[in-house]
Structure formats: C-alpha cells, structure tokens
mmCIF file of C-alpha atoms in Angstrom:
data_model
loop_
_atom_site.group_PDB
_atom_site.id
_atom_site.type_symbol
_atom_site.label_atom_id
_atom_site.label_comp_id
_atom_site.label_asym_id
_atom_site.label_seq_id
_atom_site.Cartn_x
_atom_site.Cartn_y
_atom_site.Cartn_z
ATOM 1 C CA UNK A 1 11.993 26.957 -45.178
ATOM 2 C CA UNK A 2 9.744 28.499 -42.916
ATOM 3 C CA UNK A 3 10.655 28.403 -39.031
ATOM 4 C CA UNK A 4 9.678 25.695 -37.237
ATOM 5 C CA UNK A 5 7.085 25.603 -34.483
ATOM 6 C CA UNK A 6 7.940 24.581 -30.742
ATOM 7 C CA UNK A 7 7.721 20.698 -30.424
ATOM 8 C CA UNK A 8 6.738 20.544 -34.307
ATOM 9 C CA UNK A 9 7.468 17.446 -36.297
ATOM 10 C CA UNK A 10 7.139 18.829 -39.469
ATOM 11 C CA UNK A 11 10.638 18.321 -40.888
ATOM 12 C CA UNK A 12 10.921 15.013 -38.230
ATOM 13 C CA UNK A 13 11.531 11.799 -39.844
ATOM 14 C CA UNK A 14 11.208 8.983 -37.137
ATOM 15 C CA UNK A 15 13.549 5.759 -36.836
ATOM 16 C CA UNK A 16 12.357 3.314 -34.799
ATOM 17 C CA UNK A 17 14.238 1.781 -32.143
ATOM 18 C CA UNK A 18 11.722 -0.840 -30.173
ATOM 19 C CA UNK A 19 14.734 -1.844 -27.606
ATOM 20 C CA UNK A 20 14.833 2.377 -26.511
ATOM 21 C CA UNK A 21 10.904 2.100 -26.641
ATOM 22 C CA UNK A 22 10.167 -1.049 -24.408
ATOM 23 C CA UNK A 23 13.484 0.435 -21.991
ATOM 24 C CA UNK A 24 11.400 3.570 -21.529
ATOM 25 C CA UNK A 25 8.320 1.754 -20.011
ATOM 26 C CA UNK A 26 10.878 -0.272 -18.256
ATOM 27 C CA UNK A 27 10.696 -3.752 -19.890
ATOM 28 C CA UNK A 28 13.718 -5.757 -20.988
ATOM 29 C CA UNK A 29 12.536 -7.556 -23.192
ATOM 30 C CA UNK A 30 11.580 -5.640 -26.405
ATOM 31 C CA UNK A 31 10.353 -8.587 -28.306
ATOM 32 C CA UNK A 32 8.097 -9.693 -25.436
ATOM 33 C CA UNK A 33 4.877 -9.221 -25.224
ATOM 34 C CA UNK A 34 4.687 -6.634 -23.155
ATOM 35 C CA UNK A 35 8.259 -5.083 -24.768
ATOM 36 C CA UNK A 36 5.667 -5.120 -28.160
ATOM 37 C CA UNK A 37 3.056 -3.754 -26.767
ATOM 38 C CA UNK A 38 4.973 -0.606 -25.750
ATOM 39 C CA UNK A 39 6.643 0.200 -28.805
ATOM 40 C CA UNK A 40 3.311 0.230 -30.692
ATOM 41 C CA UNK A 41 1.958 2.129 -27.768
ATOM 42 C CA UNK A 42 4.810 4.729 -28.584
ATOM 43 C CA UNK A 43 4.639 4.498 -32.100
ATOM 44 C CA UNK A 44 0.854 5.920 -31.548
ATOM 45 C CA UNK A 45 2.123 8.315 -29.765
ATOM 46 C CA UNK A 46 4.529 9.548 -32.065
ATOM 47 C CA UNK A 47 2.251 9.569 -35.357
ATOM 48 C CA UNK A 48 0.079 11.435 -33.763
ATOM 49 C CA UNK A 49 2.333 14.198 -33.437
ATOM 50 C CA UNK A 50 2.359 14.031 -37.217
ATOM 51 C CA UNK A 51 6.122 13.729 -38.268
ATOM 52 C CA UNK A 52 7.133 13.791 -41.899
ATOM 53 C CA UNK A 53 7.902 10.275 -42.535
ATOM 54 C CA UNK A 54 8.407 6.392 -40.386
ATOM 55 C CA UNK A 55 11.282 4.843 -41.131
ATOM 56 C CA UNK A 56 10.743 1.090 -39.336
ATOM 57 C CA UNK A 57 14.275 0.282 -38.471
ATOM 58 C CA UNK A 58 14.652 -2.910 -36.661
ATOM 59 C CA UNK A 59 17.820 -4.306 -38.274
ATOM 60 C CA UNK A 60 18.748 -6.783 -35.483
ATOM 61 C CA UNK A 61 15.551 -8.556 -36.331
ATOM 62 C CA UNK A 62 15.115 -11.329 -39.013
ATOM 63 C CA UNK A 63 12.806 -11.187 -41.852
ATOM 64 C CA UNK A 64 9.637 -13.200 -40.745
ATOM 65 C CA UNK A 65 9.934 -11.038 -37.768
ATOM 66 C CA UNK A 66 10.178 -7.828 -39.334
ATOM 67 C CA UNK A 67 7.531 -8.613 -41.606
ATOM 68 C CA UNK A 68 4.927 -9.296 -38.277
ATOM 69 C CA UNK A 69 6.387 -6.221 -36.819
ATOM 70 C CA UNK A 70 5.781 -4.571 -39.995
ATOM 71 C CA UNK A 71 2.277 -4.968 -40.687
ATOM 72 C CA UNK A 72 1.494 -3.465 -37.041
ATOM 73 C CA UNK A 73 3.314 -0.396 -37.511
ATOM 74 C CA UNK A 74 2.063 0.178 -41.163
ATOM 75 C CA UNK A 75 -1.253 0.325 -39.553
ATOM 76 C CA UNK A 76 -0.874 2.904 -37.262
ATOM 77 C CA UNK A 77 0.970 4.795 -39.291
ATOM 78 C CA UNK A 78 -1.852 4.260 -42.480
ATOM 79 C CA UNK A 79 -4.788 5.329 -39.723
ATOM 80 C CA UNK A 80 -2.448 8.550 -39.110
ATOM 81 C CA UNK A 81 -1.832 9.360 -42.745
ATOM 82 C CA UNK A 82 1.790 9.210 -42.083
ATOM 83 C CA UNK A 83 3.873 7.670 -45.005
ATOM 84 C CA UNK A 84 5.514 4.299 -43.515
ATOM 85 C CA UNK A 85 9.178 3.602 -44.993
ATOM 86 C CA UNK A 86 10.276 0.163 -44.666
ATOM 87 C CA UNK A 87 14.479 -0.748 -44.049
ATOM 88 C CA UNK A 88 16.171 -3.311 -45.013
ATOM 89 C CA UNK A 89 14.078 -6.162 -46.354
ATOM 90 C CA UNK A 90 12.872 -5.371 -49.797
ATOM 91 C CA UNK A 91 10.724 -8.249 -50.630
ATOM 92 C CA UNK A 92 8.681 -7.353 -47.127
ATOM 93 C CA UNK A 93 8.423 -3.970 -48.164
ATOM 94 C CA UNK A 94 6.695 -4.614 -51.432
ATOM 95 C CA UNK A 95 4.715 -7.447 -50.439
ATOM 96 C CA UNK A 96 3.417 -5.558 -47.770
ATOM 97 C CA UNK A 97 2.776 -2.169 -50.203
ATOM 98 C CA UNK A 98 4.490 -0.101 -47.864
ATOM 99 C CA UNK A 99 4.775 3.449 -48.591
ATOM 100 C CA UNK A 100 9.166 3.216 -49.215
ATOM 101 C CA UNK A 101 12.250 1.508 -48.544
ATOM 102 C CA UNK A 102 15.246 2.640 -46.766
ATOM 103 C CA UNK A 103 18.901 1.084 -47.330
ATOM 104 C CA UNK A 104 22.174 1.232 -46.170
ATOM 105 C CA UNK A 105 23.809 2.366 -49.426
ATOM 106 C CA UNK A 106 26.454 -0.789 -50.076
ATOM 107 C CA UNK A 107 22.790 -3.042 -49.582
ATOM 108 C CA UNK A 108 21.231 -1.004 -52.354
ATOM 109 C CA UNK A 109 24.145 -1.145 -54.411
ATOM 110 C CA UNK A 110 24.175 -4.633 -54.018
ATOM 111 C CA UNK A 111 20.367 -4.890 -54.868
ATOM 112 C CA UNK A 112 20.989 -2.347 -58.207
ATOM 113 C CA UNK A 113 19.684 0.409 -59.995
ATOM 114 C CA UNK A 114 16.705 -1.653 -61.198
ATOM 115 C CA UNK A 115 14.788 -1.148 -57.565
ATOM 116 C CA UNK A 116 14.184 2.341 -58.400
ATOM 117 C CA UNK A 117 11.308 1.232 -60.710
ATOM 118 C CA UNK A 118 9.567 -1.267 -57.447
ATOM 119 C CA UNK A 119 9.218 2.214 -55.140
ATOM 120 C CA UNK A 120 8.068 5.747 -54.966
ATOM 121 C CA UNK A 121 10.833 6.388 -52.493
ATOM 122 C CA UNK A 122 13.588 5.199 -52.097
ATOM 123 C CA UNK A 123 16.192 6.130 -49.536
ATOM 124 C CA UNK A 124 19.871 5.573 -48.936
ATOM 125 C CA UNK A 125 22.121 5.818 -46.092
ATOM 126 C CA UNK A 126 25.102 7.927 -46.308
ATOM 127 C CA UNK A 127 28.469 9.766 -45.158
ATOM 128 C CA UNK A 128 30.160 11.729 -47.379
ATOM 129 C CA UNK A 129 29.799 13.339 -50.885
ATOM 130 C CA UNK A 130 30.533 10.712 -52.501
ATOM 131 C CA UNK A 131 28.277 8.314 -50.940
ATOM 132 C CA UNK A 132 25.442 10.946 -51.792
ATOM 133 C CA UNK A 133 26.348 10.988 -55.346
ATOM 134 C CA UNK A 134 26.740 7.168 -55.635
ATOM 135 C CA UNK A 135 23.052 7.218 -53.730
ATOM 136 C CA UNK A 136 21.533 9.318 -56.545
ATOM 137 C CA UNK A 137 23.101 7.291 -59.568
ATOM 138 C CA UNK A 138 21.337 4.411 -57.770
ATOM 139 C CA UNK A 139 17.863 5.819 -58.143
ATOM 140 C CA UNK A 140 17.528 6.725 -54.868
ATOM 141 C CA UNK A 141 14.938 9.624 -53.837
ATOM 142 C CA UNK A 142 16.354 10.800 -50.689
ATOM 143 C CA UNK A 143 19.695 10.013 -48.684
ATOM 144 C CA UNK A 144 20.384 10.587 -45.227
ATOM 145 C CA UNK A 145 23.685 11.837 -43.865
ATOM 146 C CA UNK A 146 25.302 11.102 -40.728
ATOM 147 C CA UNK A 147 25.849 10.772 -37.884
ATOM 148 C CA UNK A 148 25.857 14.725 -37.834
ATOM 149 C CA UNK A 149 26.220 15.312 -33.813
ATOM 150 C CA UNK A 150 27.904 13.136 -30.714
ATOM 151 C CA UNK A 151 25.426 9.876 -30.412
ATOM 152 C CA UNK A 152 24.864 6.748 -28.161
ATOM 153 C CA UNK A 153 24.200 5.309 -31.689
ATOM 154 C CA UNK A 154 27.493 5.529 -32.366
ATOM 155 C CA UNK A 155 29.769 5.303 -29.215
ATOM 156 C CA UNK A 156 33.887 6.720 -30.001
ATOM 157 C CA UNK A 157 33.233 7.559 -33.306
ATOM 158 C CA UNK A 158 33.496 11.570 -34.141
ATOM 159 C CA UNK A 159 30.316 12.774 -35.595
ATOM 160 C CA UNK A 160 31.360 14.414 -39.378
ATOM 161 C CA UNK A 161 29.304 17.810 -38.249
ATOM 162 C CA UNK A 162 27.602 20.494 -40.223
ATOM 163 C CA UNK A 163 30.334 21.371 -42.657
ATOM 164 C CA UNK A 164 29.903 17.563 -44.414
ATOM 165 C CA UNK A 165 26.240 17.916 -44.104
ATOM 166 C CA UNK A 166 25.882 21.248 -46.082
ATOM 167 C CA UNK A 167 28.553 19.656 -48.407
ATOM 168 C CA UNK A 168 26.304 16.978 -49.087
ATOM 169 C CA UNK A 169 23.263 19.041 -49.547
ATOM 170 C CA UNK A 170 25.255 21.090 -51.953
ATOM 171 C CA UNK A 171 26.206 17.959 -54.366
ATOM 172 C CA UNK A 172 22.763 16.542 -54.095
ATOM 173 C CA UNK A 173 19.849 16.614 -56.528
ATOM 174 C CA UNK A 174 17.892 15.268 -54.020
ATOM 175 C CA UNK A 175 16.919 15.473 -50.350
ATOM 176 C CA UNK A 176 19.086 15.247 -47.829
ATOM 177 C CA UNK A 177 18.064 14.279 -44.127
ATOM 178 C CA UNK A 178 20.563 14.594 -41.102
ATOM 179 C CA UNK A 179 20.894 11.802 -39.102
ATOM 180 C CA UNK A 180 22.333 11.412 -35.901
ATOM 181 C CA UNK A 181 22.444 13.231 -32.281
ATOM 182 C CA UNK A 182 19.579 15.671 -33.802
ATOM 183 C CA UNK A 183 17.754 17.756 -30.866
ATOM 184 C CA UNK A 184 14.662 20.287 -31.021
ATOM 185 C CA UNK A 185 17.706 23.072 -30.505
ATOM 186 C CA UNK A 186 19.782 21.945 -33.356
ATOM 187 C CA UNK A 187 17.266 21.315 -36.432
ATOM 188 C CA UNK A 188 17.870 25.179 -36.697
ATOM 189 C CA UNK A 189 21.527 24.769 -37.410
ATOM 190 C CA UNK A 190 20.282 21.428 -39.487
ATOM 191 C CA UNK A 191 17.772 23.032 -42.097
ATOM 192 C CA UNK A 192 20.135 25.985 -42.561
ATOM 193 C CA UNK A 193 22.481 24.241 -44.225
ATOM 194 C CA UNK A 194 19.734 23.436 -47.100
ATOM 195 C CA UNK A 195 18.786 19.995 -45.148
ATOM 196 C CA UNK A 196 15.291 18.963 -46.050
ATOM 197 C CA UNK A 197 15.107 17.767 -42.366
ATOM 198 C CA UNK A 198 16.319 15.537 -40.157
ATOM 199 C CA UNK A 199 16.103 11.847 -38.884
ATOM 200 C CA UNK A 200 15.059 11.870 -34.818
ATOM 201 C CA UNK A 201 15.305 8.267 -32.748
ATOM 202 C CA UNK A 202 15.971 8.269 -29.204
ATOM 203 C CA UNK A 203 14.332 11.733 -28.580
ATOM 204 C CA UNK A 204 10.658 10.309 -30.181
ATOM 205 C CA UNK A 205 11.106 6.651 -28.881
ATOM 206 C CA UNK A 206 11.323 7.507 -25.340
ATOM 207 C CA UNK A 207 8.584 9.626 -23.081
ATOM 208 C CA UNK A 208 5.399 10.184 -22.983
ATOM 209 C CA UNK A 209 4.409 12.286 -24.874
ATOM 210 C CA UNK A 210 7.613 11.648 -27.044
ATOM 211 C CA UNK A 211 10.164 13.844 -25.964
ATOM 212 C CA UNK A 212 10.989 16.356 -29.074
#
C-alpha cells in the first residue's frame, strides 16, 4: 500500500463518539441541543476530510434515539460521498438503507449467518484469531481488531499490540482494521503488518479541524 500522505484519511475509518465531540466545544450535555449540534458540526468536519468509511457508534443510546441520530449523520455523510456504517441496531440500519452494519461479534453471532444476505458490508468486532475466523464464517466483510495501542477507551486493560494484529491479518480472508489508541505516527507500523487500515475516534472527534 502506497505511503500515506500527511494528515490523509485515506486508510481512516471514523467511530463516532458524540460525548468526546460535544466535550470538545465544551458542552456537557451531548444529547442536548447544543451537545447535538456540535457533533454534527464535527462530523462535517470530519467527512470532509474524506476518510474511508463512518462507523456511527453510539452504543449507550437506545434505538429510537439512534435511529434520529442516524438519519442526521447519514446525511452528511451521503452529501460527502462517504459510505455511512451503522452499529448495533440492525433493523435501523436497513430501514434506514444505510451503507453497512457494524457488530460486536457475540451480537452478530447471536443475530446469525443469515444477515450476510440484508448488507453489502458487514463488519465484526474482534480480538484474537479466533474471533477473526469465527467473524468470517459469519459472513462478515471486514473485522476490526483491538484495542491495538494504550487507550482511554479502555482504561487498565493491556492493549494486545502489533504481533496479534499481523496474526490476525495473516488468518483472515478479509480486511482487517486496527482499532484502538491509533495515531497519525503509528498507521505506519499499522498497515505494515498487512492491515487494510485502521479505526480513529478520539483523534477525529475532537478539534477543529479534526486533529489527525
């Protein structure tokens, strides 16, 4: 894969985080008004730096919620031409005709091979081999792996670094993303181990512009 350029989001996949957004700009609140108002502001921002992919995590909220939430964000991203993966909530995500779905892998296990025929893609969350192979047998399209680096995500818990990352790309047939504690200065590192790219949150949901 060809070097990446300065600041490029090329082999960027975004995951939301409206609570880092709205803290950026200084509001509490994230599902306020004005919390709203500046993670869609962001979420402008960040499609127009043309990243690979949206992936509209908001697990914390409920599905009427996430379906209002999701409607907003599949616009921007549709003006942008950026592809607009939905998480979590299924029925949202094809009711809506969004452009994916993301799950954690036990969800998609739970929700069976058949889903593989409702989406184009189709993404699974994983951390190990195994979980990657298990992702795969489940029809999914592309898995992500993680968390890769040290993460506020993930407070006390030791990332599972490179060496399980390149392992997973190795026993894949299909894309792998890193997830987790991914910087401008390590996607280097990331792609060289075969990684199709990697999954960015805080450093695209804060700043302005976003701060990749």
């Amino acid at each position: 894969m060809s070097e990446q350029k300065a600041g490029s989001l090329a082999n960027v996949v975004c995951v939301t985080n409206r609570h880092l957004a709205a803290a950026a700009a200084g509001i509490e609140d994230a599902d306020s008004l004005a919390g709203r108002a500046a993670f869609l502001a962001q979420m402008r921002r960040v499609v127009g730096a043309h990243p690979r992919a949206v992936i509209l995590r908001e697990k914390d909220l409920d599905e009427a919620s996430y379906r209002a939430l999701a409607r907003d964000v599949l616009a921007i991203c549709r003006k942008a031409d950026i592809p607009c993966i939905l998480h979590t909530y299924a029925t949202v995500a094809m009711e809506l005709g969004a452009d994916g779905l993301h799950l954690p892998l036990p969800l998609l296990a739970k929700q069976g091979i058949g889903l593989r025929s409702q989406f184009r893609v189709l993404g699974a969350s994983c951390h190990s081999v195994q979980d990657v192979i298990e992702a795969q047998a489940l029809g999914a399209t592309y898995a992500t792996v993680g968390h890769i680096y040290v993460t506020d995500c993930k407070p006390g818990v030791p990332p599972r670094g490179l060496a399980v990352l390149r392992e997973c790309v190795q026993a894949a047939t299909i894309p792998v993303y890193a997830i987790g504690g991914i910087t401008r200065t390590r996607l280097t590192d990331v792609l060289a181990t075969g990684a199709a790219g990697a999954c960015v949150m805080s450093g695209l949901m804060r700043g302005k512009p976003p701060t990749w």
